[in-house]
Amino acid sequence: MNAQIIAVSNQKGGVGKTTTCINLGIGLAKAGKKVLLVDADPQASLTIGLGNPQPDRLPVTLTDLLKKILTDEPILPREGTMQHPEGVDLMPADIQLSGMEVSLVNAMSRETILRQYLNTVKYHYSHILIDCQPSLGMLTVNAIAAADRVLIPVQAEYLPAKGLEQLLSTVGKARRQINPGLKIDGILLTMVDTRTNFAKEISALLRDTYGSRIRVFDTEIPHSVRTKESSAEGKSIYAHDPGGKVAEAYQNLTKEVLKIEKQRAKGKAGISR
Ligand code: ADP
Ligand code: MG
């Protein structure tokens, strides 16, 4: 195996990045894939959302492994990865990761420290999803530099124009300077209140504005209080509310993501760049 690495990124907070990592990740595992979820956000919401309420008490986190890369220390096979009962592995984060971000600024090859770490685990997985922090700081740059693909959740309530352009320009820069093969899988609309016209307008506007350049996933993730409950329980939406509309949507997203892969393998991915 040689994992496809997908960075789930948007520098705006609260748009559904972490929720998408959990439910796309577990969706892929349910489809028979070997999945590692990497928490690259010092706030550790992914770690917490997968049932580890006190990340600062974990013996090993991404912080330790990135430190080892920086100091050239050996890493044991899959050192520090945790197993979630729903069939995914997790590389957790803790708040110390924010200090790492500072040390990265002065490091040699500072953009590729995370890539170097992932190179030590990628042969164990078919998919690695990176949950990015809500900024375009060094950790996010590292995630984008390490990724084969970027998936961009966008909350349906907010007009993303400016923030999205900044993210796209960071992706463009990464592609030109350090990661020429980087592709954008697409923009994912999240927290869509399907009852309102407003949500339909945002969806149409986004598709109008970006649809010719970037895929906007057909799947839209509906808003549901069940989603918040599921991460509070450390479970996916499939375990918390099977048969619910959000579970169904994340299942459809999983299918779309797998379809993009297949099309790319055949060289027919259309507008996905
Ligand atoms: P981010 O990682 O971009 O900050 P999160 O995935 O943590 O975003 O989502 C922000 C908040 O919104 C969380 O409390 C989460 O439980 C909630 N949330 C995410 N997706 C949905 C949804 N489809 N419906 C309702 N609440 C959601
Ligand atoms: Mg998050």
Tab-separated table of N, CA, C and O in Angstrom, residues 140-181:
chain	number	residue	atom	x	y	z
A	140	THR	N	-0.555	23.870	8.768
A	140	THR	CA	-1.401	23.709	7.581
A	140	THR	C	-0.545	23.633	6.322
A	140	THR	O	-0.797	22.813	5.433
A	141	VAL	N	0.475	24.466	6.262
A	141	VAL	CA	1.388	24.409	5.112
A	141	VAL	C	2.018	23.015	5.041
A	141	VAL	O	2.124	22.413	3.964
A	142	ASN	N	2.408	22.465	6.190
A	142	ASN	CA	2.957	21.110	6.222
A	142	ASN	C	1.947	20.075	5.734
A	142	ASN	O	2.318	19.135	5.031
A	143	ALA	N	0.684	20.250	6.113
A	143	ALA	CA	-0.352	19.303	5.685
A	143	ALA	C	-0.538	19.378	4.170
A	143	ALA	O	-0.622	18.357	3.482
A	144	ILE	N	-0.574	20.594	3.648
A	144	ILE	CA	-0.783	20.774	2.208
A	144	ILE	C	0.446	20.293	1.419
A	144	ILE	O	0.328	19.735	0.336
A	145	ALA	N	1.612	20.460	2.022
A	145	ALA	CA	2.830	19.977	1.363
A	145	ALA	C	2.891	18.448	1.351
A	145	ALA	O	3.483	17.853	0.459
A	146	ALA	N	2.265	17.820	2.357
A	146	ALA	CA	2.327	16.357	2.460
A	146	ALA	C	1.235	15.673	1.648
A	146	ALA	O	1.314	14.485	1.374
A	147	ALA	N	0.200	16.417	1.283
A	147	ALA	CA	-1.020	15.811	0.750
A	147	ALA	C	-0.929	15.498	-0.741
A	147	ALA	O	-0.197	16.140	-1.494
A	148	ASP	N	-1.682	14.476	-1.148
A	148	ASP	CA	-1.940	14.266	-2.574
A	148	ASP	C	-3.156	15.073	-2.992
A	148	ASP	O	-3.298	15.444	-4.149
A	149	ARG	N	-4.062	15.275	-2.033
A	149	ARG	CA	-5.363	15.872	-2.347
A	149	ARG	C	-5.821	16.770	-1.202
A	149	ARG	O	-5.518	16.502	-0.049
A	150	VAL	N	-6.582	17.796	-1.555
A	150	VAL	CA	-7.156	18.680	-0.536
A	150	VAL	C	-8.673	18.633	-0.660
A	150	VAL	O	-9.219	18.681	-1.767
A	151	LEU	N	-9.343	18.535	0.478
A	151	LEU	CA	-10.807	18.585	0.508
A	151	LEU	C	-11.180	19.786	1.383
A	151	LEU	O	-10.641	19.943	2.481
A	152	ILE	N	-12.062	20.628	0.869
A	152	ILE	CA	-12.335	21.905	1.536
A	152	ILE	C	-13.788	21.986	2.003
A	152	ILE	O	-14.689	22.269	1.210
A	153	PRO	N	-14.031	21.748	3.296
A	153	PRO	CA	-15.397	21.925	3.800
A	153	PRO	C	-15.721	23.421	3.912
A	153	PRO	O	-14.881	24.213	4.327
A	154	VAL	N	-16.921	23.763	3.508
A	154	VAL	CA	-17.367	25.156	3.591
A	154	VAL	C	-18.750	25.167	4.223
A	154	VAL	O	-19.640	24.425	3.791
A	155	GLN	N	-18.888	25.987	5.244
A	155	GLN	CA	-20.182	26.045	5.917
A	155	GLN	C	-21.165	26.831	5.067
A	155	GLN	O	-20.855	27.918	4.580
A	156	ALA	N	-22.347	26.269	4.890
A	156	ALA	CA	-23.311	26.865	3.970
A	156	ALA	C	-23.806	28.230	4.429
A	156	ALA	O	-24.424	28.954	3.662
A	157	GLU	N	-23.498	28.593	5.667
A	157	GLU	CA	-24.014	29.871	6.151
A	157	GLU	C	-23.138	31.059	5.780
A	157	GLU	O	-23.508	32.187	6.018
A	158	TYR	N	-21.966	30.748	5.298
A	158	TYR	CA	-21.017	31.859	5.213
A	158	TYR	C	-20.545	32.015	3.783
A	158	TYR	O	-20.337	31.044	3.071
A	159	LEU	N	-20.436	33.241	3.370
A	159	LEU	CA	-19.975	33.480	2.005
A	159	LEU	C	-18.461	33.399	1.982
A	159	LEU	O	-17.776	34.253	2.519
A	160	PRO	N	-17.922	32.371	1.404
A	160	PRO	CA	-16.524	32.040	1.623
A	160	PRO	C	-15.527	32.845	0.794
A	160	PRO	O	-14.341	32.716	1.001
A	161	ALA	N	-16.000	33.686	-0.102
A	161	ALA	CA	-15.144	34.244	-1.139
A	161	ALA	C	-13.684	34.487	-0.738
A	161	ALA	O	-12.787	33.842	-1.270
A	162	LYS	N	-13.437	35.377	0.221
A	162	LYS	CA	-12.067	35.792	0.463
A	162	LYS	C	-11.206	34.684	1.071
A	162	LYS	O	-10.114	34.407	0.603
A	163	GLY	N	-11.723	34.049	2.116
A	163	GLY	CA	-10.965	32.992	2.775
A	163	GLY	C	-10.611	31.878	1.815
A	163	GLY	O	-9.506	31.348	1.815
A	164	LEU	N	-11.532	31.539	0.978
A	164	LEU	CA	-11.327	30.464	0.029
A	164	LEU	C	-10.229	30.829	-0.974
A	164	LEU	O	-9.383	30.006	-1.319
A	165	GLU	N	-10.228	32.075	-1.415
A	165	GLU	CA	-9.179	32.508	-2.357
A	165	GLU	C	-7.798	32.382	-1.728
A	165	GLU	O	-6.846	31.968	-2.379
A	166	GLN	N	-7.708	32.725	-0.429
A	166	GLN	CA	-6.413	32.613	0.262
A	166	GLN	C	-5.954	31.163	0.319
A	166	GLN	O	-4.788	30.867	0.077
A	167	LEU	N	-6.898	30.290	0.635
A	167	LEU	CA	-6.559	28.865	0.708
A	167	LEU	C	-6.130	28.351	-0.670
A	167	LEU	O	-5.124	27.660	-0.813
A	168	LEU	N	-6.879	28.748	-1.698
A	168	LEU	CA	-6.554	28.293	-3.051
A	168	LEU	C	-5.192	28.817	-3.477
A	168	LEU	O	-4.438	28.136	-4.175
A	169	SER	N	-4.853	30.019	-3.030
A	169	SER	CA	-3.560	30.551	-3.425
A	169	SER	C	-2.435	29.824	-2.676
A	169	SER	O	-1.358	29.582	-3.232
A	170	THR	N	-2.697	29.419	-1.418
A	170	THR	CA	-1.707	28.604	-0.701
A	170	THR	C	-1.512	27.253	-1.390
A	170	THR	O	-0.381	26.780	-1.540
A	171	VAL	N	-2.618	26.659	-1.831
A	171	VAL	CA	-2.530	25.388	-2.548
A	171	VAL	C	-1.710	25.575	-3.836
A	171	VAL	O	-0.827	24.776	-4.160
A	172	GLY	N	-1.978	26.673	-4.543
A	172	GLY	CA	-1.253	26.953	-5.786
A	172	GLY	C	0.243	27.103	-5.553
A	172	GLY	O	1.063	26.585	-6.307
A	173	LYS	N	0.575	27.810	-4.485
A	173	LYS	CA	1.980	28.022	-4.141
A	173	LYS	C	2.653	26.697	-3.793
A	173	LYS	O	3.770	26.421	-4.239
A	174	ALA	N	1.964	25.885	-2.991
A	174	ALA	CA	2.523	24.579	-2.601
A	174	ALA	C	2.787	23.747	-3.847
A	174	ALA	O	3.812	23.088	-3.989
A	175	ARG	N	1.831	23.809	-4.790
A	175	ARG	CA	1.947	23.037	-6.023
A	175	ARG	C	3.167	23.492	-6.826
A	175	ARG	O	3.936	22.693	-7.330
A	176	ARG	N	3.361	24.798	-6.907
A	176	ARG	CA	4.490	25.312	-7.685
A	176	ARG	C	5.828	25.048	-7.013
A	176	ARG	O	6.828	24.811	-7.673
A	177	GLN	N	5.850	25.112	-5.669
A	177	GLN	CA	7.147	25.097	-4.997
A	177	GLN	C	7.553	23.757	-4.401
A	177	GLN	O	8.738	23.423	-4.384
A	178	ILE	N	6.595	23.024	-3.824
A	178	ILE	CA	7.032	21.803	-3.139
A	178	ILE	C	6.218	20.556	-3.447
A	178	ILE	O	6.631	19.465	-3.109
A	179	ASN	N	5.039	20.706	-4.055
A	179	ASN	CA	4.168	19.537	-4.179
A	179	ASN	C	3.413	19.571	-5.512
A	179	ASN	O	2.202	19.762	-5.553
A	180	PRO	N	4.148	19.360	-6.615
A	180	PRO	CA	3.552	19.547	-7.944
A	180	PRO	C	2.348	18.656	-8.236
A	180	PRO	O	1.491	19.021	-9.030
A	181	GLY	N	2.255	17.488	-7.572
A	181	GLY	CA	1.149	16.568	-7.873
A	181	GLY	C	-0.139	16.869	-7.110
A	181	GLY	O	-1.129	16.161	-7.264
